[in-house]
mmCIF file of C-alpha atoms in Angstrom:
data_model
loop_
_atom_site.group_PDB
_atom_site.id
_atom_site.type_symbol
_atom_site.label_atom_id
_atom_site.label_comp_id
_atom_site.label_asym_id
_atom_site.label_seq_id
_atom_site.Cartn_x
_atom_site.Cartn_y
_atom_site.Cartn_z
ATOM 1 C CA UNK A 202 -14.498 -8.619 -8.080
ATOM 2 C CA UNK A 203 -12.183 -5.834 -8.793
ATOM 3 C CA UNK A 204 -10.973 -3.248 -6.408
ATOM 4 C CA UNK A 205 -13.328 -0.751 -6.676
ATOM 5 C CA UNK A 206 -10.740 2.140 -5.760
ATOM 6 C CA UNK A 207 -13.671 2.925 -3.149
ATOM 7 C CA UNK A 208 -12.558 6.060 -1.552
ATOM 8 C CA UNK A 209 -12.532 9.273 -1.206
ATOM 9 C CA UNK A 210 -12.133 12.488 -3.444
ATOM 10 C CA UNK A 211 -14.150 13.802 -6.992
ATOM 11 C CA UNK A 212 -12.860 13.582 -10.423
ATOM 12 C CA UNK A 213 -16.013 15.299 -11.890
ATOM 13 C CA UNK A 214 -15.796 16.963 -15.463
ATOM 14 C CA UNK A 215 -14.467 20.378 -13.783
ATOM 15 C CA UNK A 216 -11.890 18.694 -12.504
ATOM 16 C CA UNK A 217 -12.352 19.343 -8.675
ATOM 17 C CA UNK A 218 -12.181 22.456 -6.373
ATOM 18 C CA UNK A 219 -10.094 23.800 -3.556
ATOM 19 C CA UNK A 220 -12.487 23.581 -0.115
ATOM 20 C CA UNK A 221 -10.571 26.101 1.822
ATOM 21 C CA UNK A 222 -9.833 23.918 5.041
ATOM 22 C CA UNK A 223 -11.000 20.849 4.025
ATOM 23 C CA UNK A 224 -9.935 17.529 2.508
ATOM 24 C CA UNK A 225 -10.422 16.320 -0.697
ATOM 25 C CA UNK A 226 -13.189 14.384 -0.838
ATOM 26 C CA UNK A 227 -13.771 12.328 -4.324
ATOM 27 C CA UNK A 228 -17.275 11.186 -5.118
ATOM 28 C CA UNK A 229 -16.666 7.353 -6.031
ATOM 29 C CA UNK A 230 -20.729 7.068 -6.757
ATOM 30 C CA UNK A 231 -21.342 5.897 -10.562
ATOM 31 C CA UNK A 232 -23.713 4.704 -12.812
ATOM 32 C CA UNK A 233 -23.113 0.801 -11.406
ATOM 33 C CA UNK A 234 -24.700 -1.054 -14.736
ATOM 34 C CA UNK A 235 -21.910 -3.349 -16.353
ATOM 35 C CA UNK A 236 -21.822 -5.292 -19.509
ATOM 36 C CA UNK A 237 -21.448 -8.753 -18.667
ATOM 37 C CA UNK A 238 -21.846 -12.078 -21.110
ATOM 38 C CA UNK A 239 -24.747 -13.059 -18.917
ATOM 39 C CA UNK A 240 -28.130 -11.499 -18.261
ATOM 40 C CA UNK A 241 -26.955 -10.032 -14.948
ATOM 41 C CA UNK A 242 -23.966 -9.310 -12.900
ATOM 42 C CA UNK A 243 -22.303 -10.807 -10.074
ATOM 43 C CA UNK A 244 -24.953 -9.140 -7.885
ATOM 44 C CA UNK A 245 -27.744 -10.409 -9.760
ATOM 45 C CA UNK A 246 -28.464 -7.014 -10.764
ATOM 46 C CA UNK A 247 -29.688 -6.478 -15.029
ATOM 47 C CA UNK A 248 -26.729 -5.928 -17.100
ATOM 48 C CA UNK A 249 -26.111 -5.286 -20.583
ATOM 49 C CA UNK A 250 -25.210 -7.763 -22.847
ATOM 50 C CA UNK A 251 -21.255 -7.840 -24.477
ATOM 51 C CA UNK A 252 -21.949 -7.856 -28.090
ATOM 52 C CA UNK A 253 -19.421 -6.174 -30.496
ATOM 53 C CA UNK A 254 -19.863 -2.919 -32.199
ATOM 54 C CA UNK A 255 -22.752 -2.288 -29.784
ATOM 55 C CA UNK A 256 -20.978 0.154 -27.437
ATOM 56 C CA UNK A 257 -18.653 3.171 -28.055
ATOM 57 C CA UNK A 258 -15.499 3.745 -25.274
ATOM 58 C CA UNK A 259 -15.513 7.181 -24.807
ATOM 59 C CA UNK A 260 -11.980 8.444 -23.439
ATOM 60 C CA UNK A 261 -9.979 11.600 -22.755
ATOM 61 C CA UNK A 262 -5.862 10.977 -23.299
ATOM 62 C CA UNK A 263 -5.589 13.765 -20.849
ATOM 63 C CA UNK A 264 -7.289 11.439 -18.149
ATOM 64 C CA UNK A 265 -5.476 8.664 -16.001
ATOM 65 C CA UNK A 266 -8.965 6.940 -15.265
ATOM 66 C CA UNK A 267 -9.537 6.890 -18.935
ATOM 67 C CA UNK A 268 -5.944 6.334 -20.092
ATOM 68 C CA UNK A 269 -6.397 2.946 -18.127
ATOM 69 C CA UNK A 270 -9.390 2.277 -20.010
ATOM 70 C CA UNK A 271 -7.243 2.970 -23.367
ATOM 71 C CA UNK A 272 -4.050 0.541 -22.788
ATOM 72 C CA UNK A 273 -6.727 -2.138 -21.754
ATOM 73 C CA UNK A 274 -8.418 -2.274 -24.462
ATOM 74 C CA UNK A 275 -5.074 -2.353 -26.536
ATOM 75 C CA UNK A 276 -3.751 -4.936 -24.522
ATOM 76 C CA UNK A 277 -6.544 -7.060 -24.975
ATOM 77 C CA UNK A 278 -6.888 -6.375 -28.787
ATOM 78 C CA UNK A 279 -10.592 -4.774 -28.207
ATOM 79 C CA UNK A 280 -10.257 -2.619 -30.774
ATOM 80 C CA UNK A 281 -12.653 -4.103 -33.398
ATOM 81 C CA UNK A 282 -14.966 -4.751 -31.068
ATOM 82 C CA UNK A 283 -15.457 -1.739 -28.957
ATOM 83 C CA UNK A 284 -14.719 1.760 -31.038
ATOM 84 C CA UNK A 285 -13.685 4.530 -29.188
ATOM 85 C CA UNK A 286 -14.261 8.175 -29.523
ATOM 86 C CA UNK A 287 -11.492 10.989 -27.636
ATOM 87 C CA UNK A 288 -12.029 13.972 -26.202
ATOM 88 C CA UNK A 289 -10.587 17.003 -25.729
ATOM 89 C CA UNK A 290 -7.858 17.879 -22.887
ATOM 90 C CA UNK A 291 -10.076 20.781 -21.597
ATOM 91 C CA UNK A 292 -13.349 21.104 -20.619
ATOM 92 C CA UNK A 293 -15.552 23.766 -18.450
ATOM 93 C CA UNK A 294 -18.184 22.891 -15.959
ATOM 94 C CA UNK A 295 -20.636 21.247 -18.193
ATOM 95 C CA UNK A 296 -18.621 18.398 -19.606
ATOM 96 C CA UNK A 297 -15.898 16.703 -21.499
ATOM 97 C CA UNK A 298 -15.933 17.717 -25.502
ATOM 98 C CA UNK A 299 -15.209 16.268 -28.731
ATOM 99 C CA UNK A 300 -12.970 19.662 -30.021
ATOM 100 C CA UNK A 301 -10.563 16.975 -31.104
ATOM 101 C CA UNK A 302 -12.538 15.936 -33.876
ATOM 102 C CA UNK A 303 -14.140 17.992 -37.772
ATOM 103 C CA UNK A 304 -16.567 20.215 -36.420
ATOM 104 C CA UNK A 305 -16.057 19.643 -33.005
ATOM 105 C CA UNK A 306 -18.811 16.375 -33.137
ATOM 106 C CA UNK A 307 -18.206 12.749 -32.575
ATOM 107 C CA UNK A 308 -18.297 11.029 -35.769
ATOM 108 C CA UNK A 309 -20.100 7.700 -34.480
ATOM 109 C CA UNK A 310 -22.363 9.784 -32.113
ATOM 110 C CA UNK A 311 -22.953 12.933 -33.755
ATOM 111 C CA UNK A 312 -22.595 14.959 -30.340
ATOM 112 C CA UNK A 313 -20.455 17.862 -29.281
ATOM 113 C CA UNK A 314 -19.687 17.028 -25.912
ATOM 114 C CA UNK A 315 -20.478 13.577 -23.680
ATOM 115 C CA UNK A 316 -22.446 15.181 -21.508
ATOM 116 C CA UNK A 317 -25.400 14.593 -24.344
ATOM 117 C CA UNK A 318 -25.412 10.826 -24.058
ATOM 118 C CA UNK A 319 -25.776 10.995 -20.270
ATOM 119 C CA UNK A 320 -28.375 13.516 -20.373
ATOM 120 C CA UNK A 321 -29.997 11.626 -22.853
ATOM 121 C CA UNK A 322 -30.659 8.676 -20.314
ATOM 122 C CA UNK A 323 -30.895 10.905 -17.306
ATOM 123 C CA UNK A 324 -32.426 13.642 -18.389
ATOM 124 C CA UNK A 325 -31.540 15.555 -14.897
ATOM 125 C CA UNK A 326 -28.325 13.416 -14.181
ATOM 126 C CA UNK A 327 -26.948 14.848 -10.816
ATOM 127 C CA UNK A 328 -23.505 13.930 -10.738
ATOM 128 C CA UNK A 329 -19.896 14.584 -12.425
ATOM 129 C CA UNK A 330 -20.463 13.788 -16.214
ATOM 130 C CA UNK A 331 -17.202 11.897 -16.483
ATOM 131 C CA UNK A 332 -14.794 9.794 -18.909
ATOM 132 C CA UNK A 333 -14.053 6.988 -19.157
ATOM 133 C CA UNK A 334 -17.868 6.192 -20.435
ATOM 134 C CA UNK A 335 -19.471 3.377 -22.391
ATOM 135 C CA UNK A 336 -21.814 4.819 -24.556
ATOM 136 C CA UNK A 337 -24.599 2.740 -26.670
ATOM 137 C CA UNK A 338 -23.948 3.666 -30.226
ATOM 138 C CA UNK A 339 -27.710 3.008 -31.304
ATOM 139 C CA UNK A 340 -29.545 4.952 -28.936
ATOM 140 C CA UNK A 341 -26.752 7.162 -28.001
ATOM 141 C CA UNK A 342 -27.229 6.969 -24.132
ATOM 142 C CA UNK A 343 -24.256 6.152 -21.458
ATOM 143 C CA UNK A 344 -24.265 2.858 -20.328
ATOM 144 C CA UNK A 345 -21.631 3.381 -17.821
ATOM 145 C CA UNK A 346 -19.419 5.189 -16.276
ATOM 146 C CA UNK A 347 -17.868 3.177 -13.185
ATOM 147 C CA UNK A 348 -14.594 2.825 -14.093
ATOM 148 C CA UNK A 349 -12.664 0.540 -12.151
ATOM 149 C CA UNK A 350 -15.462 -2.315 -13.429
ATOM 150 C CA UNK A 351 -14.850 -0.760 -17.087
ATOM 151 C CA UNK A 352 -11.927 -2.302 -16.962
ATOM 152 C CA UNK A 353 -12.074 -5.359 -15.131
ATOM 153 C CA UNK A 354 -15.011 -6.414 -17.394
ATOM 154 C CA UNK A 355 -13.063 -5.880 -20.623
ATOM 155 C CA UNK A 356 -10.575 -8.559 -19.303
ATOM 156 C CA UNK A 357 -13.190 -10.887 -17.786
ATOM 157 C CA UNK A 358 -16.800 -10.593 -19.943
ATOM 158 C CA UNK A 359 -15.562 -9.758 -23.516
ATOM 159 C CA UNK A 360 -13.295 -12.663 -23.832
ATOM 160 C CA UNK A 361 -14.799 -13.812 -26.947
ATOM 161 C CA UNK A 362 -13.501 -10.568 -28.210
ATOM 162 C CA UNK A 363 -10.050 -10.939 -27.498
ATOM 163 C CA UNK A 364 -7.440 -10.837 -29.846
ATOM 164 C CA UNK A 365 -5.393 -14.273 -29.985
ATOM 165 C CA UNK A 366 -2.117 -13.877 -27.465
ATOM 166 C CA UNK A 367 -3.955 -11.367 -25.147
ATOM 167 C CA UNK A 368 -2.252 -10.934 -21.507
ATOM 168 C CA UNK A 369 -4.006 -12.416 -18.471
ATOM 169 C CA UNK A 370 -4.393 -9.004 -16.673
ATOM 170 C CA UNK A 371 -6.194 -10.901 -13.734
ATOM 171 C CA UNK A 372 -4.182 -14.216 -12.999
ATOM 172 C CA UNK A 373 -5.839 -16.631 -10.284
ATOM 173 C CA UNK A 374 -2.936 -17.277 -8.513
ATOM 174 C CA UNK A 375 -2.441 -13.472 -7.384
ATOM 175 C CA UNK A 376 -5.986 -11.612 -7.454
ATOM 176 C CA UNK A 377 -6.127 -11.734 -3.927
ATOM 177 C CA UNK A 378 -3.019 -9.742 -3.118
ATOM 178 C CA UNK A 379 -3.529 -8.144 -5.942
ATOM 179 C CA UNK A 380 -6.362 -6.615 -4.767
ATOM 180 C CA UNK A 381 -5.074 -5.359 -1.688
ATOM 181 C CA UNK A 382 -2.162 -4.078 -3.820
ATOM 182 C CA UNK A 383 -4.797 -2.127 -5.912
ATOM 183 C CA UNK A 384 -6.728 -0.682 -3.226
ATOM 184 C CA UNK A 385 -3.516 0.655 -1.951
ATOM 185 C CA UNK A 386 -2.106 2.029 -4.942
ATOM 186 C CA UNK A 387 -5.242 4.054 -5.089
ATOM 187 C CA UNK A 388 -6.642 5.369 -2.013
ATOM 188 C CA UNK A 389 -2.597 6.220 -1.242
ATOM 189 C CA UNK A 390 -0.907 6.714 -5.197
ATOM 190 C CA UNK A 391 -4.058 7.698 -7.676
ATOM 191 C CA UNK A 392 -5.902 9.334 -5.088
ATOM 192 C CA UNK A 393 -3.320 10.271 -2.923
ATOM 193 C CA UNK A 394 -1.800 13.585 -5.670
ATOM 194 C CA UNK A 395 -5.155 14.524 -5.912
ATOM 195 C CA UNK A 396 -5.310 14.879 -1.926
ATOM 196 C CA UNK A 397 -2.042 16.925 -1.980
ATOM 197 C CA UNK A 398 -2.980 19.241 -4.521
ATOM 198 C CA UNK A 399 -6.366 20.103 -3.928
ATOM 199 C CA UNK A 400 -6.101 20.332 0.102
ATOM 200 C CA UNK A 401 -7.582 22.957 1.817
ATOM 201 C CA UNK A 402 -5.074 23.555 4.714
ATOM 202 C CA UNK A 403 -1.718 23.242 5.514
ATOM 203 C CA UNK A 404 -2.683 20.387 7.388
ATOM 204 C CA UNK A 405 -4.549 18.276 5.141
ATOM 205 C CA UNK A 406 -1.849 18.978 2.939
ATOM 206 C CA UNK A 407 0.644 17.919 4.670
ATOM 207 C CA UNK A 408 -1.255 14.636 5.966
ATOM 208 C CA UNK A 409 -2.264 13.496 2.231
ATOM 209 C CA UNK A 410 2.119 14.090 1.850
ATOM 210 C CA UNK A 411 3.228 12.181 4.153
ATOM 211 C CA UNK A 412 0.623 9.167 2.989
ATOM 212 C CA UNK A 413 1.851 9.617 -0.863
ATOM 213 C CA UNK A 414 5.248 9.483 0.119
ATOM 214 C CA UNK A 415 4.804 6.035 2.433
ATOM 215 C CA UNK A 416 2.659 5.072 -0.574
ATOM 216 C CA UNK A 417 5.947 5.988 -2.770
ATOM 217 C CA UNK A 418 8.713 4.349 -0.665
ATOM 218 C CA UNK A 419 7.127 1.044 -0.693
ATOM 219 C CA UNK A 420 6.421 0.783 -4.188
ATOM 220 C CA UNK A 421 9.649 1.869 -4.437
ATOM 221 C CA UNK A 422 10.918 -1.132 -2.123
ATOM 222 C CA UNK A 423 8.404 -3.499 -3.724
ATOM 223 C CA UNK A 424 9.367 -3.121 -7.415
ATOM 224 C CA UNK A 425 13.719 -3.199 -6.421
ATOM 225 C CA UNK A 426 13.461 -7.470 -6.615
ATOM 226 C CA UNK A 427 10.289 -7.987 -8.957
ATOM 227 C CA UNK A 428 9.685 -6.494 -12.595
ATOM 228 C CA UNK A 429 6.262 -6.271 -12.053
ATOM 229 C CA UNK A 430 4.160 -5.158 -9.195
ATOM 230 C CA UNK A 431 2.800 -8.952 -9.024
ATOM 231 C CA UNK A 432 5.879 -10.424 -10.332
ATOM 232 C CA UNK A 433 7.338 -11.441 -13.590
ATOM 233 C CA UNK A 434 4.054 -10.130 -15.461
ATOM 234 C CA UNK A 435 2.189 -7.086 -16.601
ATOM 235 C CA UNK A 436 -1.119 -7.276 -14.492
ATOM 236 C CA UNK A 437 -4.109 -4.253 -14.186
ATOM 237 C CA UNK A 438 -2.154 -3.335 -11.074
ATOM 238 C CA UNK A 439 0.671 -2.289 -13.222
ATOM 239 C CA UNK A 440 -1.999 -0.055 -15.440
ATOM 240 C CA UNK A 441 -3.490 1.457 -12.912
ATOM 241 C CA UNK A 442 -0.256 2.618 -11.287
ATOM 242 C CA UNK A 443 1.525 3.261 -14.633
ATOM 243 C CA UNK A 444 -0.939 6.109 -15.379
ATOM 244 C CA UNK A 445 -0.163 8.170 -12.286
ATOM 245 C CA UNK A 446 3.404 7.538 -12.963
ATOM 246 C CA UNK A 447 3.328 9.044 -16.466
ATOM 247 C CA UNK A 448 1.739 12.434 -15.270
ATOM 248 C CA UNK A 449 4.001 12.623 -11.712
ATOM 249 C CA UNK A 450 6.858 15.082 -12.959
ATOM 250 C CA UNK A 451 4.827 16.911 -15.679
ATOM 251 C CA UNK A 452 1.995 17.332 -13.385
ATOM 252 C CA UNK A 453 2.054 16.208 -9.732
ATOM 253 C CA UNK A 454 5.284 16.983 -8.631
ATOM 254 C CA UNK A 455 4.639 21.056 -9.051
ATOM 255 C CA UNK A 456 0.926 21.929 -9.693
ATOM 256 C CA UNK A 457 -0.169 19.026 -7.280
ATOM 257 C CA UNK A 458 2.868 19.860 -4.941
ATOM 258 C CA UNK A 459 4.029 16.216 -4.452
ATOM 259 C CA UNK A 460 7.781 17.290 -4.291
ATOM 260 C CA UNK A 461 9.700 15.219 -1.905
ATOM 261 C CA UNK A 462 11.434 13.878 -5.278
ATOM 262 C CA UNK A 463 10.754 14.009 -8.862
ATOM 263 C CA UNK A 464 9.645 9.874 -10.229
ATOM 264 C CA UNK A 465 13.120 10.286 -12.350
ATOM 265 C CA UNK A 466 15.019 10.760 -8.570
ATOM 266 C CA UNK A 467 13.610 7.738 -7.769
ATOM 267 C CA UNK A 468 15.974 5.002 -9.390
ATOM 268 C CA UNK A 469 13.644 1.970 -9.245
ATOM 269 C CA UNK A 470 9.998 3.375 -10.025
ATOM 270 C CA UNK A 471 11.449 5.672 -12.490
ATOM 271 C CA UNK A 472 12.909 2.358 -14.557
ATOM 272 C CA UNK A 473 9.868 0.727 -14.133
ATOM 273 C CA UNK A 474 7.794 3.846 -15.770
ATOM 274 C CA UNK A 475 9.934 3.474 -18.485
ATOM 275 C CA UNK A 476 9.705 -0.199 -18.924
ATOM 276 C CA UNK A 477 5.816 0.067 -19.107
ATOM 277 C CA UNK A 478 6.285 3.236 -21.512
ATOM 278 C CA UNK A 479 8.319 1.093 -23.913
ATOM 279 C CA UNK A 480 6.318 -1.674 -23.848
ATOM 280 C CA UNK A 481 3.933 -1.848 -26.610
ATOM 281 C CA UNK A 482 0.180 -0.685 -25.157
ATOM 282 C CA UNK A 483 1.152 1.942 -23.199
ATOM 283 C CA UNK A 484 3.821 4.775 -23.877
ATOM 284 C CA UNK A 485 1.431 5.003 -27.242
ATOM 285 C CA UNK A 486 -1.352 6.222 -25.598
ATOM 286 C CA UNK A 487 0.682 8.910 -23.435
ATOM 287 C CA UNK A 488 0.203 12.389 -24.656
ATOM 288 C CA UNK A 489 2.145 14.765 -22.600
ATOM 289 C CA UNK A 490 0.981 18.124 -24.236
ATOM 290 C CA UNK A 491 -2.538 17.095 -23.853
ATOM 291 C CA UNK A 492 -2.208 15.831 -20.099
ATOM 292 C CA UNK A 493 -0.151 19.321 -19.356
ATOM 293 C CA UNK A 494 -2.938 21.146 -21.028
ATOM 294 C CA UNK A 495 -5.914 19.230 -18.935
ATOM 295 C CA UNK A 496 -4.043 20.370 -15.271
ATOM 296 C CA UNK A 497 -2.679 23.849 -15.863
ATOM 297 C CA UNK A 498 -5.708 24.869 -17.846
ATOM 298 C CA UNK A 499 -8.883 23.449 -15.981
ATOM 299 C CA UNK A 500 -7.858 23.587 -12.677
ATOM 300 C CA UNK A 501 -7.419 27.119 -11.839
ATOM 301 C CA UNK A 502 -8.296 26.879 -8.281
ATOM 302 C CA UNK A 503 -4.567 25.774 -8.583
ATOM 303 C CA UNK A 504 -3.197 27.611 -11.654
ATOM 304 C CA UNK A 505 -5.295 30.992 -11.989
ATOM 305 C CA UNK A 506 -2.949 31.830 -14.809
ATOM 306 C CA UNK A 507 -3.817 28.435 -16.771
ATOM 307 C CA UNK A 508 -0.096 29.003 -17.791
ATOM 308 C CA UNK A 509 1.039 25.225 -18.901
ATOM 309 C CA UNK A 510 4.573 24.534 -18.611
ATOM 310 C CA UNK A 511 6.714 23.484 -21.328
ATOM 311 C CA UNK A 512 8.853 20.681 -19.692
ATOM 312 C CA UNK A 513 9.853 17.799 -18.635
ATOM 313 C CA UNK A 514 11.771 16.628 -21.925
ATOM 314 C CA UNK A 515 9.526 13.613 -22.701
ATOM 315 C CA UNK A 516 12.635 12.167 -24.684
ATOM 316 C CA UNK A 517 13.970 10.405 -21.295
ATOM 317 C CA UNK A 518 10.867 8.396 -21.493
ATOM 318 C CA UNK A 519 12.844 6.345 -23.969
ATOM 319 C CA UNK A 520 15.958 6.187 -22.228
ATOM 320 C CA UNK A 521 17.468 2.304 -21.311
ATOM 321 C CA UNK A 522 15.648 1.293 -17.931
ATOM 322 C CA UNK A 523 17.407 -1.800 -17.106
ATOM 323 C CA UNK A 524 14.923 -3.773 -16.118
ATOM 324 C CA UNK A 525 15.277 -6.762 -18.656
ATOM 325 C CA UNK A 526 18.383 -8.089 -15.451
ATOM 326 C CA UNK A 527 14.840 -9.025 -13.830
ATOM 327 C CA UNK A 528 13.794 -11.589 -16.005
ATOM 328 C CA UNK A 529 10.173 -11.661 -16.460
ATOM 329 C CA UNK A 530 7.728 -11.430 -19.452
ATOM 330 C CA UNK A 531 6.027 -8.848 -19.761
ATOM 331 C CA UNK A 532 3.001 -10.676 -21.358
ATOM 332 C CA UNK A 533 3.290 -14.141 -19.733
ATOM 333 C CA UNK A 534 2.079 -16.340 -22.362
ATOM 334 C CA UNK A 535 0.942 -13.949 -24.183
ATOM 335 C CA UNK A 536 2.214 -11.741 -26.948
ATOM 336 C CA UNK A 537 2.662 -7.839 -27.866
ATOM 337 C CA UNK A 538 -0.735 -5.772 -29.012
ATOM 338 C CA UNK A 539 0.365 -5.457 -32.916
ATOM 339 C CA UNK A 540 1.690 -1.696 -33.490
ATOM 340 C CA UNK A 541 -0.871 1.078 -33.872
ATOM 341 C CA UNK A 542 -1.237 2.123 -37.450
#
């Protein structure tokens, strides 16, 4: 069972709001139905059934809940078998749209924005209309939208699907500590920016600081003798942080106010970024202007001016890390994702 990143805090489609005094408080409750190989899940609950080209992966590049949905399914080689449709970097208060594409319409779905296929199953759908989502191509309706088990099930119920040489992103011999590694990564890492920059006191602030920085310092201890946060191989613990990672210095080291340090004044987690950027699966699905655009436009609790900056220099991305004196493969027995076309 994966960590569920059970927490706290909101990552609804407007973003999330400024609670003067308060703590930030993210709503963790999604639609729970996965898509399993079986009839039901590991609760015994209904599930829908894996079966290619049924289901369209609905995404926003801007999005590090999505983005981990995107290098998964590249990793794995699910690309044939699950299409995928991107959204915009902004949105307003209704939902996440497809200006990206002719006309502003999905061309497998037909709609304007995803808030259609969730209002087409729930008709009065009370909650944060949110990407990533799995969305039934036929009848057009969300399937899901719980993301951490998005994820986890692409690795574990469509291996059928998999392209030959795929990465074990859930090895035996390290789920359990993985796990616990996961759930700290982010309740203190993922979460944690979001509990810096949309605190409602000085002292909440300051609290969810001190926590991301403790977070910081041992990841930063952590990854100094391994090249991978489980060792010598790229696991989902290594996604999840990655995406927080890419977005630190363009995004959560000013708007968020997580400024201790800047990720490239941190020697060790900054040469692990880049080895994850320049391995093949994940710096391609990094778009810089599009995250930039998501923060400093959307949230103006935090940035009334929506005024998006034009830096960091995403050139250093590509910069030598170092981190081949490790040893290590990236993809164990595995093999690269073939290059996007």
């Amino acid at each position: 069972m994966p960590s569920h990143d059970s927490a706290d805090s909101d990552h609804s489609t407007s973003g999330a709001y400024v609670h003067a005094g308060q703590e930030f408080d993210r709503d963790m409750n999604y639609i729970p139905d996965r898509i399993v190989r079986e009839g039901t899940d590991a609760e015994g609950r209904p599930a829908w059934p894996v079966e290619a080209g049924r289901y369209r992966l609905i995404v926003a590049r801007a999005c590090p809940w999505a983005n981990r949905a995107i290098i998964v399914r590249r990793l794995l080689g699910l690309e044939d078998a699950i299409s995928i449709g991107y959204c915009g970097p902004t949105h307003d208060k209704r939902s996440w749209t497809f200006d990206l594409d002719p006309g502003g319409v999905d061309p497998v779905l037909g709609i304007e924005r995803i808030q259609e296929a969730y209002l087409k199953r729930y008709p009065d759908y009370p909650r944060g209309i949110t990407v990533p989502a799995m969305v039934e191509v036929s009848s057009g309706q969300v399937v899901t939208n719980d993301f951490p088990w998005i994820t986890h099930d692409f690795a574990a119920e469509w291996t059928e699907h998999h392209r030959e040489g795929a990465p074990d992103l859930w090895p035996a011999d390290v789920r359990d500590e993985m796990e616990t590694v996961m759930k700290r990564i982010f309740t203190e890492v993922n979460n944690g920016v979001y509990r810096c920059g949309f605190a409602g006191s000085q002292e909440t602030y300051e609290a969810a600081y001190d926590r991301l920085w403790t977070a910081m310092d041992w990841l930063e201890e952590r990854l100094a003798t391994r090249r991978f946060l489980m060792g010598d191989s790229i696991t989902e613990a290594d996604v999840r942080l990655f995406t927080t990672l890419a977005r630190f210095d363009a995004v959560y080291h000013g708007h968020f106010k997580c400024n201790r340090q800047k990720l490239t004044e941190m020697p060790v987690l900054w040469a692990y970024a880049r080895d994850l950027f320049q391995t093949p699966g994940f710096g391609e699905t990094i778009d810089f202007d599009q995250i930039k655009k998501h923060y400093y436009i959307v949230q103006t609790d935090i940035n009334p001016t929506k005024i998006v900056p034009k830096g960091p220099d995403p050139e250093a991305w590509l910069t030598p890390h170092g981190r081949e004196s490790l040893g290590g493969r990236p993809f164990g027995d595995g093999t690269p994702p073939d290059p996007e076309v």
